[in-house]
Coordinates of C-alpha atoms in Angstrom, one line a residue:
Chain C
X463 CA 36.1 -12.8 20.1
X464 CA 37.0 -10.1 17.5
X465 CA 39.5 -7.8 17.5
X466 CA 38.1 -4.7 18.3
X467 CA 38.4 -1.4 16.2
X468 CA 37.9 2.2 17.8
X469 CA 36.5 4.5 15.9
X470 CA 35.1 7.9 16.3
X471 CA 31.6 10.0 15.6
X472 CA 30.2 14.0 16.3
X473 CA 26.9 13.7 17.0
X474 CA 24.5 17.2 18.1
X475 CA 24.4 18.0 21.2
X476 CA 20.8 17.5 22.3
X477 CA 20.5 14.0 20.1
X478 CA 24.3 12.9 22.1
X479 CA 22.2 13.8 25.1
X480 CA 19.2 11.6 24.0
X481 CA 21.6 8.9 23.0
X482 CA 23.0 9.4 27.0
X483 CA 19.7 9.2 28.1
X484 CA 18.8 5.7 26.2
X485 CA 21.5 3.9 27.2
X486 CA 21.5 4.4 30.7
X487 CA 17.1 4.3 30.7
X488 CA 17.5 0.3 29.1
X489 CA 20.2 -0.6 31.1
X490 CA 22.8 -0.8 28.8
X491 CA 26.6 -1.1 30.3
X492 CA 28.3 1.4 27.6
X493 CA 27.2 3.4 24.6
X494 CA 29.1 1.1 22.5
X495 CA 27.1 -2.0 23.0
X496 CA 23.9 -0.1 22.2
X497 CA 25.1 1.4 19.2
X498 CA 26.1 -2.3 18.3
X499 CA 22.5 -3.7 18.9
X500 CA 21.4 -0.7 16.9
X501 CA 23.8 -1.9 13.8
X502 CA 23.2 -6.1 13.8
X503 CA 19.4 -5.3 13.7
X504 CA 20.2 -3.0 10.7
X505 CA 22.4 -6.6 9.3
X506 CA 19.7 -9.3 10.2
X507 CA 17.2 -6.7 8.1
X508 CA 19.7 -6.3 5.4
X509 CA 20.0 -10.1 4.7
X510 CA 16.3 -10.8 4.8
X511 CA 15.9 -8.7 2.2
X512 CA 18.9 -9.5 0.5
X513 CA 17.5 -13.5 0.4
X514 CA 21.0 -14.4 2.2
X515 CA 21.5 -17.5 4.9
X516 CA 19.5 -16.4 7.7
X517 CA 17.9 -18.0 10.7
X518 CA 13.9 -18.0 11.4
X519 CA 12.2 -19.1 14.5
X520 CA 8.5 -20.4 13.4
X521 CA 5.6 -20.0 15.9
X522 CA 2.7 -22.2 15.6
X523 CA -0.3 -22.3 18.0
X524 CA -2.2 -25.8 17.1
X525 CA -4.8 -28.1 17.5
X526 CA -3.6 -31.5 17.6
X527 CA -7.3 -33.1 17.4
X528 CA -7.4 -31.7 14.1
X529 CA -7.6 -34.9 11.8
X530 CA -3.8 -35.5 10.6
X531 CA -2.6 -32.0 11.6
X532 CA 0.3 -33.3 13.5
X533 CA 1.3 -35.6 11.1
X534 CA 1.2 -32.9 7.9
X535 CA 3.1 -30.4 10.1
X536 CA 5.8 -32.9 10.4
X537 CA 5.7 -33.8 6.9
X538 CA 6.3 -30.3 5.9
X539 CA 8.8 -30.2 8.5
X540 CA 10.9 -33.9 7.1
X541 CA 10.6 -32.3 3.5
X542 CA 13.0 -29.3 4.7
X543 CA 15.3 -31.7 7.2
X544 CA 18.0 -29.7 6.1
X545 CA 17.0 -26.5 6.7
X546 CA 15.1 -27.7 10.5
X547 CA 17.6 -27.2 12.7
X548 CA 15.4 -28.0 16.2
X549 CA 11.3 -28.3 17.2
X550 CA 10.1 -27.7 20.7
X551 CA 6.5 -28.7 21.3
X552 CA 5.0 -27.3 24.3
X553 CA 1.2 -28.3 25.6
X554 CA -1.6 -25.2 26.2
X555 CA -4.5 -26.9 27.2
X556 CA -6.2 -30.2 26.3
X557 CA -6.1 -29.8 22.9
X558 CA -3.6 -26.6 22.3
X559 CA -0.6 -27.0 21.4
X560 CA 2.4 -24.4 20.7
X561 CA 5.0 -25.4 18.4
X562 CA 8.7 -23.4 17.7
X563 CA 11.0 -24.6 14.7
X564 CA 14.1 -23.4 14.5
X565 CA 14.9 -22.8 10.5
X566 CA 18.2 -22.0 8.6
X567 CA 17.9 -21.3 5.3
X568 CA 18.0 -18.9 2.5
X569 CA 14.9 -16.1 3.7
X570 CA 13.0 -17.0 1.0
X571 CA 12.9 -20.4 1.4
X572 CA 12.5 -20.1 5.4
X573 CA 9.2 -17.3 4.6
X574 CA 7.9 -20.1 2.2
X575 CA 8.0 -22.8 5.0
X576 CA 6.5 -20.8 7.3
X577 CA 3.4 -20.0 5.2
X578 CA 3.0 -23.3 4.2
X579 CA 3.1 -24.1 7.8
X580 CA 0.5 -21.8 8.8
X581 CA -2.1 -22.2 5.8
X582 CA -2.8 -26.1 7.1
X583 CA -6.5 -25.8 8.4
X584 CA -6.2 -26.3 12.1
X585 CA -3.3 -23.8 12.6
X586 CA -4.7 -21.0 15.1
X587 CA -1.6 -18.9 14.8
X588 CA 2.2 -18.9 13.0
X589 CA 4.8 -15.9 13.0
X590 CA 7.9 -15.9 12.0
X591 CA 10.9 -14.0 13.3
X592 CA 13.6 -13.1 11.7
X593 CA 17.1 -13.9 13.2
X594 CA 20.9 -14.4 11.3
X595 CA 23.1 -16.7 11.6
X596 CA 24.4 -15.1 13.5
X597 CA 28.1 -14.7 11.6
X598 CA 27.6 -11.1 10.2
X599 CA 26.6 -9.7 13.6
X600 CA 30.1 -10.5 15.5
Chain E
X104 CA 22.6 24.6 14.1
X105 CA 23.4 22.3 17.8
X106 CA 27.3 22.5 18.6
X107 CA 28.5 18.8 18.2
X108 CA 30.1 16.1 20.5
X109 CA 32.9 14.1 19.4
X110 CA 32.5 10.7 20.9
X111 CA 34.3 7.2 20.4
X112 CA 33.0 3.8 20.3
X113 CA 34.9 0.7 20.3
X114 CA 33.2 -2.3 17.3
X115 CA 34.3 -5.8 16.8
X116 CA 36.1 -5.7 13.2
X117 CA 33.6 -7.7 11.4
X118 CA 31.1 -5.4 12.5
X119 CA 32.7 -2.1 11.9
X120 CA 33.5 -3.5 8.1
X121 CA 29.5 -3.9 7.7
X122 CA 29.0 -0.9 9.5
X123 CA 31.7 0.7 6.5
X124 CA 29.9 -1.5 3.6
X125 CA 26.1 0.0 4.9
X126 CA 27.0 3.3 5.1
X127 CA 28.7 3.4 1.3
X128 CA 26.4 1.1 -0.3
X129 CA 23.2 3.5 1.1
X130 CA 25.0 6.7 -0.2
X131 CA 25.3 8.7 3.1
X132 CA 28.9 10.8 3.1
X133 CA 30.1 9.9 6.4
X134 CA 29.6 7.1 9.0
X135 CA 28.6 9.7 11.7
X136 CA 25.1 10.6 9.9
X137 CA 24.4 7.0 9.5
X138 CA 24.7 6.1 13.2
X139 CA 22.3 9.7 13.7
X140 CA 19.5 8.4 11.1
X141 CA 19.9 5.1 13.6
X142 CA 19.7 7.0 16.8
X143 CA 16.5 9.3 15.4
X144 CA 14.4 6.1 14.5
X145 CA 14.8 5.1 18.1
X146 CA 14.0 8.2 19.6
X147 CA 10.8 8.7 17.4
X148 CA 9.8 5.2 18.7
X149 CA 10.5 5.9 22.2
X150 CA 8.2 9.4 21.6
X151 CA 5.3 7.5 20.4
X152 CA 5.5 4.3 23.2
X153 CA 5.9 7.9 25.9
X154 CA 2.6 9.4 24.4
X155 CA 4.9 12.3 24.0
X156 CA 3.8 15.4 21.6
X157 CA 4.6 14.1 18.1
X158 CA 3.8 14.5 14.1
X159 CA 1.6 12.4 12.0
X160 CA 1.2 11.9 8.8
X161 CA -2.6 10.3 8.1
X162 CA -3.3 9.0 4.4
X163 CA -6.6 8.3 3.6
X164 CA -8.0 6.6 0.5
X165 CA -11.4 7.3 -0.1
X166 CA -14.8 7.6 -2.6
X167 CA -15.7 11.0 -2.3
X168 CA -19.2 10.3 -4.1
X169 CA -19.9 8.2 -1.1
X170 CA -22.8 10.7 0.6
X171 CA -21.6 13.2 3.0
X172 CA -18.1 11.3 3.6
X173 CA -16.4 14.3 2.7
X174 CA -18.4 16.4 5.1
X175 CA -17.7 13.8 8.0
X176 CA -13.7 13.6 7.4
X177 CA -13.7 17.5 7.5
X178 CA -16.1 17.6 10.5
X179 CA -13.7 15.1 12.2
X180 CA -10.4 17.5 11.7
X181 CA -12.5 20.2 12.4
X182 CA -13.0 19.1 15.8
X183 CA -9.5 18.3 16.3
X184 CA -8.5 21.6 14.5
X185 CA -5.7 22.5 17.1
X186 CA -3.9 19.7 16.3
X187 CA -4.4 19.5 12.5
X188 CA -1.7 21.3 11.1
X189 CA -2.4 20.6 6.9
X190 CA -4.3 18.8 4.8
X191 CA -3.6 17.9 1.3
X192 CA -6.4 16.5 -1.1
X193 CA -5.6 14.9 -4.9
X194 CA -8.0 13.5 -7.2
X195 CA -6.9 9.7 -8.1
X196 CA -10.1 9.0 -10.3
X197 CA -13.5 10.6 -10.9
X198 CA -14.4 9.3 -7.7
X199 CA -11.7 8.4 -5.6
X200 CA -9.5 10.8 -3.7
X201 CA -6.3 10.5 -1.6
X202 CA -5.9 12.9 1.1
X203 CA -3.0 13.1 3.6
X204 CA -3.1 15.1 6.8
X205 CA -0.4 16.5 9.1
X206 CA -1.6 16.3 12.6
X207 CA 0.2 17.3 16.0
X208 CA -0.9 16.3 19.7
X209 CA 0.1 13.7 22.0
X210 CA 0.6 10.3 20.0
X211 CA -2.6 8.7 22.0
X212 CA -4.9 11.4 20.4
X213 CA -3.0 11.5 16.9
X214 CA -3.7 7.3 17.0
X215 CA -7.3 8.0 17.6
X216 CA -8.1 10.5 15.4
X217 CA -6.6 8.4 12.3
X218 CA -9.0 5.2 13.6
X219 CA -11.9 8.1 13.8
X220 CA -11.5 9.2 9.9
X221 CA -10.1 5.1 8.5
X222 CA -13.4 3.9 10.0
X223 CA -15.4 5.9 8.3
X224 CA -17.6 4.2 5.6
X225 CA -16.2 5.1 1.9
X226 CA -12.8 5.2 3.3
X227 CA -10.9 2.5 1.4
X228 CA -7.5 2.9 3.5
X229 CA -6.1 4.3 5.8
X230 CA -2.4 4.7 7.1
X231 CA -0.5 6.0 10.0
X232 CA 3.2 7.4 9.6
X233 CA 4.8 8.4 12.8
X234 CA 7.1 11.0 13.0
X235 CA 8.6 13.8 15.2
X236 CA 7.8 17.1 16.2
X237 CA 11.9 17.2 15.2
X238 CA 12.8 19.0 18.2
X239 CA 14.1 16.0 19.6
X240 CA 16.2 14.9 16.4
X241 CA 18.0 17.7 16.4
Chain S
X726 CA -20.0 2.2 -6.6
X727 CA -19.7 -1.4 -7.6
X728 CA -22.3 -3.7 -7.3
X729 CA -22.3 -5.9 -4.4
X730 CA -21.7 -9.5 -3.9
X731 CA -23.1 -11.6 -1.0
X732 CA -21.6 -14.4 0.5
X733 CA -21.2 -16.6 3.6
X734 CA -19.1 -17.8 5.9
X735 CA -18.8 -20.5 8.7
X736 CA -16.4 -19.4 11.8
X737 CA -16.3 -21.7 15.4
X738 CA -18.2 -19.7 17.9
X739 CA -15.7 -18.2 19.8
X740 CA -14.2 -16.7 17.1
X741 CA -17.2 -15.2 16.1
X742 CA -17.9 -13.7 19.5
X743 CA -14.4 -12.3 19.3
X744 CA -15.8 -10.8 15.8
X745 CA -18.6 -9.1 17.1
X746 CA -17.0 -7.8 19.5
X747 CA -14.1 -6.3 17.4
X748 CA -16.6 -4.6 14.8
X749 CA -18.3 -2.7 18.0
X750 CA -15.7 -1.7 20.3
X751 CA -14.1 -0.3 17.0
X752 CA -16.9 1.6 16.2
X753 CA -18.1 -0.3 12.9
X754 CA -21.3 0.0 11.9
X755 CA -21.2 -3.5 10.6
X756 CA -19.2 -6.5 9.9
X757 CA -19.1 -6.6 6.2
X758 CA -17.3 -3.2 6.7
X759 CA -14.6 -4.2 9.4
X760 CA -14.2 -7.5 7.0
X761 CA -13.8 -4.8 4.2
X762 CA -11.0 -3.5 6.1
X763 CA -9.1 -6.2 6.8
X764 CA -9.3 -7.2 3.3
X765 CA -8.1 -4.2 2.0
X766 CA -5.0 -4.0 4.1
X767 CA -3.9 -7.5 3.2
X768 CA -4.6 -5.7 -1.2
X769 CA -2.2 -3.3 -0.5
X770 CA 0.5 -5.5 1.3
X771 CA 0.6 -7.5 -1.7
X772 CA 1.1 -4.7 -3.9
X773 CA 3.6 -3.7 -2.3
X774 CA 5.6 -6.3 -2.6
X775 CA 4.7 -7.3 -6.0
X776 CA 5.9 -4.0 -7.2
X777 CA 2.4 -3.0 -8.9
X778 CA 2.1 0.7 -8.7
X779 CA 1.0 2.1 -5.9
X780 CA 0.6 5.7 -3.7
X781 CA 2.6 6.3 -0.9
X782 CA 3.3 9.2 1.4
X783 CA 6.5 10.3 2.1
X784 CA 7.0 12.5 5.7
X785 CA 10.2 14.4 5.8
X786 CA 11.4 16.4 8.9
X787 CA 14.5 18.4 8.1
X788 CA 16.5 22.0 8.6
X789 CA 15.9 24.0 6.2
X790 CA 18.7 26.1 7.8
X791 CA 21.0 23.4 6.5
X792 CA 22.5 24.9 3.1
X793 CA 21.1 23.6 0.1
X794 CA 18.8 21.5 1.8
X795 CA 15.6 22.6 0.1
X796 CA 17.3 23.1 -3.4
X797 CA 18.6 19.3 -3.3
X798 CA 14.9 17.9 -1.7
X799 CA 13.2 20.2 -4.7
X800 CA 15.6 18.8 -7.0
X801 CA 15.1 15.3 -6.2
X802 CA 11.3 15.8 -6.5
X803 CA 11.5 17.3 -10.0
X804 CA 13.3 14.1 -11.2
X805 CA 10.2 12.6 -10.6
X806 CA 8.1 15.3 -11.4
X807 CA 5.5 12.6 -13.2
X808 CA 5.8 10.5 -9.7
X809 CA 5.1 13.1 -7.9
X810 CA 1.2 13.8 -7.5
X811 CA 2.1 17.2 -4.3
X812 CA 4.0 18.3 -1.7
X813 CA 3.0 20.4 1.2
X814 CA 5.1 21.8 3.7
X815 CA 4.2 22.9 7.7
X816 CA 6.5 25.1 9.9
X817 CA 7.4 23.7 12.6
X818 CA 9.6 26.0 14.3
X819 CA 12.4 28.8 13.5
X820 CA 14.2 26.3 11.3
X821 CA 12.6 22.9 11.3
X822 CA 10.1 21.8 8.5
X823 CA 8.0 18.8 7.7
X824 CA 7.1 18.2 4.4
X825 CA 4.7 15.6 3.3
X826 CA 5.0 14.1 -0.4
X827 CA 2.5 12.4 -2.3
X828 CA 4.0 10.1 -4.6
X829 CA 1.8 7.2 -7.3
X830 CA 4.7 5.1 -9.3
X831 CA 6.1 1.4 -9.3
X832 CA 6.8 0.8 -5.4
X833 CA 10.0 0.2 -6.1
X834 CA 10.7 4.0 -7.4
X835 CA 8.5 5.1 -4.6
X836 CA 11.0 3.6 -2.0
X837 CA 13.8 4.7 -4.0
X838 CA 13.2 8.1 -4.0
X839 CA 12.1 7.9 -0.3
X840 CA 15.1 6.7 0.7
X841 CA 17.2 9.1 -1.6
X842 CA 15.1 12.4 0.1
X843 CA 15.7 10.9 3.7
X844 CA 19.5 10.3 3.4
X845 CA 19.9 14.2 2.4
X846 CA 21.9 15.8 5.1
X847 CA 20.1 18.0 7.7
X848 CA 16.3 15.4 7.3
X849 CA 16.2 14.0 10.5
X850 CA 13.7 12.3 10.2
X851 CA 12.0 10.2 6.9
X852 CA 9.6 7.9 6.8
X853 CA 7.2 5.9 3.9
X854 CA 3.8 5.2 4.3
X855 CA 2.2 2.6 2.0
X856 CA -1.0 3.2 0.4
X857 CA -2.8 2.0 -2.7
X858 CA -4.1 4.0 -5.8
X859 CA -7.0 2.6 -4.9
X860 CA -8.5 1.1 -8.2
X861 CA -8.1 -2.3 -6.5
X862 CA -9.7 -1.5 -2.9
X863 CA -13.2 -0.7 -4.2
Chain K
X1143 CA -13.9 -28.3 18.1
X1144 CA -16.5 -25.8 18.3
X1145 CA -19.6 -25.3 16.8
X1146 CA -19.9 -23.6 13.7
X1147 CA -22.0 -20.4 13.1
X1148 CA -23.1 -19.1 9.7
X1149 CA -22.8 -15.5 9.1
X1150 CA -23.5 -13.7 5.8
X1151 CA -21.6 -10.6 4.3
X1152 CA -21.9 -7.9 1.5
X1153 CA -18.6 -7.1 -0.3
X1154 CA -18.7 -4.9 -3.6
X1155 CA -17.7 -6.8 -6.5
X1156 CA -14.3 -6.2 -7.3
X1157 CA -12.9 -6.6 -3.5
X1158 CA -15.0 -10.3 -3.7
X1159 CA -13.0 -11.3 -6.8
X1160 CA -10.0 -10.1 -5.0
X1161 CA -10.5 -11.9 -2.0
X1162 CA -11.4 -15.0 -4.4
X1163 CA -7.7 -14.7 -5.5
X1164 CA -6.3 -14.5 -2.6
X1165 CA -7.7 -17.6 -1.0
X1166 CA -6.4 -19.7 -4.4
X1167 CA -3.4 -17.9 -4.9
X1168 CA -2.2 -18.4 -1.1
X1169 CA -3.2 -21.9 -1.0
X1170 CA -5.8 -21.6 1.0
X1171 CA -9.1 -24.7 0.4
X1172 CA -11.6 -22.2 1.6
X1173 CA -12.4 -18.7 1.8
X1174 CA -13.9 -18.9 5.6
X1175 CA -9.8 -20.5 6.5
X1176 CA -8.8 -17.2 4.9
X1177 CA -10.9 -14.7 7.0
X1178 CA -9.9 -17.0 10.3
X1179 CA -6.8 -16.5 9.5
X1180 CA -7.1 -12.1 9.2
X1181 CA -9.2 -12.4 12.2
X1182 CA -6.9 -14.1 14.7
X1183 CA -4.1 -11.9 13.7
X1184 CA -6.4 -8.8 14.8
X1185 CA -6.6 -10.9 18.3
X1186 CA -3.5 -11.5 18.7
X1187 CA -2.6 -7.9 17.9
X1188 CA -5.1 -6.8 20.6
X1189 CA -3.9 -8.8 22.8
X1190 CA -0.6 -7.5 23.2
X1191 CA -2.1 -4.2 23.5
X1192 CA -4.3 -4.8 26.0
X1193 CA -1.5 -6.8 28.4
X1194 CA -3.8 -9.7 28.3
X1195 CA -1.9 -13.0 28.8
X1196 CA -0.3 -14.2 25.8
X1197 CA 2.9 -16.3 24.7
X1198 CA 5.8 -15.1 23.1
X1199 CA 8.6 -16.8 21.8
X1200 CA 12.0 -15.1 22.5
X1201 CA 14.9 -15.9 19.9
X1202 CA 18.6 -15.3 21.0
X1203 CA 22.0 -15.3 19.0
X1204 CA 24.8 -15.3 21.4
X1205 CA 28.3 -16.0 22.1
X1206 CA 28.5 -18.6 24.4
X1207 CA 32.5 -18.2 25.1
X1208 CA 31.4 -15.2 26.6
X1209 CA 32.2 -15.0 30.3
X1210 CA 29.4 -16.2 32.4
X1211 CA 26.7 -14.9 29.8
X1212 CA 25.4 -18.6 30.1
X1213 CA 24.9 -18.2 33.5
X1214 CA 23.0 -14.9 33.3
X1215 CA 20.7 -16.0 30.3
X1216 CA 19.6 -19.4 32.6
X1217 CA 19.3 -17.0 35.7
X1218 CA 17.2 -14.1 34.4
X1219 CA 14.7 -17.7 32.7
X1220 CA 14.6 -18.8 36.3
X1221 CA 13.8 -15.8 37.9
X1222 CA 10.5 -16.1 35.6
X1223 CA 10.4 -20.0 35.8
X1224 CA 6.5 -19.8 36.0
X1225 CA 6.3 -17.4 32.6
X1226 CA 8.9 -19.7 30.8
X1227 CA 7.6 -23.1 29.4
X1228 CA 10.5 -24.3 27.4
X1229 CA 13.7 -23.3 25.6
X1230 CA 15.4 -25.4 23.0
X1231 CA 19.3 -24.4 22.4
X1232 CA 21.2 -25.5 19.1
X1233 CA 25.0 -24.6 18.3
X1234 CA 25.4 -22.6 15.0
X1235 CA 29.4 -22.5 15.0
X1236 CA 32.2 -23.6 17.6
X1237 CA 31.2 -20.5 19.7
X1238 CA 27.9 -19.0 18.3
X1239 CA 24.3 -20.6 19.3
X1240 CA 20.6 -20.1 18.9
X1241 CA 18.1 -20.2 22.1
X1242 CA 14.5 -19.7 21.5
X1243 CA 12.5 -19.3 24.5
X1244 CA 9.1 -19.8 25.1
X1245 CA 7.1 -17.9 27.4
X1246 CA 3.4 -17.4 28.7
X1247 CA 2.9 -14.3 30.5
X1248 CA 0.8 -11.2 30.9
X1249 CA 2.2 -9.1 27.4
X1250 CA 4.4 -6.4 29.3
X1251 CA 6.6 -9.3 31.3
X1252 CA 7.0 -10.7 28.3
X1253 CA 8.3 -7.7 26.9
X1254 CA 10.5 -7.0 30.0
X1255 CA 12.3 -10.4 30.0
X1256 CA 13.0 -10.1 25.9
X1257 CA 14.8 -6.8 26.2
X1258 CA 16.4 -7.9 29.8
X1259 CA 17.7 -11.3 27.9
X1260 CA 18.6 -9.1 24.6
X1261 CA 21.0 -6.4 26.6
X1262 CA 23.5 -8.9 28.1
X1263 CA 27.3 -8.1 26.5
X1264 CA 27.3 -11.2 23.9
X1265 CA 23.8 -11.7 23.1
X1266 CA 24.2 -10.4 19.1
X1267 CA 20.5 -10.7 18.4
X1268 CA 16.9 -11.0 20.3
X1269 CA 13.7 -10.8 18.7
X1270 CA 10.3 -11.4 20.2
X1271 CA 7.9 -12.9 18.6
X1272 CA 3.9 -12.5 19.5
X1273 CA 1.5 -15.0 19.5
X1274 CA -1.3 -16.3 21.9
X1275 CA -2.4 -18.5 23.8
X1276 CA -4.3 -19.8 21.4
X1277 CA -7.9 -19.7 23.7
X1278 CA -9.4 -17.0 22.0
X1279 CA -8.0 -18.0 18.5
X1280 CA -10.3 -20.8 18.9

């Protein structure tokens, strides 16, 4: 863990009271660890747009009877081995399947992955979320 | 003008150094109106998810040589005429126009009223910007 | 209006019951319309990030107590003063404002000069809505 | 599979050859597998709206030398052991790592256990990610 550094802010009144009122209503320990979260999703934005090493979580929601669906989604994985970090398949129904790929990468190169993933016919759903590596956010 | 609180918050280093780097490199003059502009985004969310009393801003493209849309979009404000604090019209071309409206009523009825107008027929967009009665920014 | 073009499309039944269903409980007169729609917001998405030029509304909340404030927000405009297609401003109480800004430019100006107008001390609140000129939505 | 049904629409000629470029440009073989795609992410959106059941894929970025925030994150997933169908853990430095969780659920308990997993001290980063169950993408 970090060193930490103290530092201080004057806020309004009414919008300190707000800020008060939003920690305590999300169940938040202390005011600093929320104005943290606030910050590192300010980060994980910057570097998306920035095109810096991030990490992105790809959704898919699949039908594996689809003629050689499984087989080009795992192609398009095996061409970006280096940037798949992990895959978790999960089964919906008979033929439904749920598919999460953890990606690290630069963004542009994780959002291209995920749209090829999700313009293969057969491909019911894909979303991509946008995470950092989580080095910029300690 | 609200009297201000001086509070302190404690920040890993690494963090507060990004914290220092965002608040320069987006031109704000101090570090406490950048954790404000933070603090007000969140509260403006929190307003809408509450169905509190808020501000909108709807922005509607639209053909007004398409028959009688203009007299439905006014009809439509008319009816909400309480709540529909201004509305601007500019001419884009010699037949399309943009038009953006200030409205103010719970954020249930604001949402509805902007599906009511971007559903009309001739209406090529329409947008929804959420914002705050400001009393609660302050 | 532009001529129209008919064409067809095959969707799995489901899917089309979940169609039909949309374009009613939404209050569309007919599919082509809510396919329209969806069309249209995927247009100006791509604009967007293609930087073609485009409208956008810019909502500011601010003081107009706060010394300067309106001189510097003026100001600001006038450097776009080509940008800048009108303005129109509400009273919302003693000292709080909202101002609404129609702007047509490259989006990347358009953002720019959103961002530089919501960083002004005393706006509490700024926020960009992204619209088209329209030219390509008809 | 399901069966296919034909349906016919009108679009004015300029949004047609718009759509056209779309489909090619995006790499799509067929403009029906573009309009399925626009369509299910209107479900989807609906949805989550509606608290229907859908799945949602929960991405963390967390210390794991923090004290007992292992245990937490595994208690809080057991507490839903019925919502949560899998979670897949990599390492991203010696003390940083990833978890993405999966989770079927009614939308609002989905919601619950994101932000309940996202405001533990040490978790840096949680994002939720929406998608469905894929029955009514179908």
């Amino acid at each position: 863990m970090s060193d930490l550094v103290r530092l201080s802010l004057s806020l309004e009144k009414p919008l300190y009271e707000r800020l008060e009122k939003m920690v305590s209503r999300r169940g938040y320990t202390n005011r600093s660890e929320f104005v943290r979260d606030m910050l590192r999703r300010q980060i994980v934005e910057e570097e998306w747009n920035a095109n810096a090493e991030v990490l992105g979580t790809i959704t898919l929601i699949y039908d594996h009877h689809r003629r050689r669906l499984g087989e080009k989604l795992t192609g398009l994985q095996h061409e970006h081995h280096k940037a798949v970090l992990a895959a978790t398949h999960v089964h919906l129904t008979h033929h439904l399947c749920a598919e999460v790929i953890l990606v690290r990468d630069k963004a542009r190169h994780v959002k291209a992955l995920a749209d090829a993933l999700g313009q293969q016919k057969g491909v019911l759903h894909a979303d991509l979320s946008m995470a950092s590596t989580g080095r910029t956010l300690e």
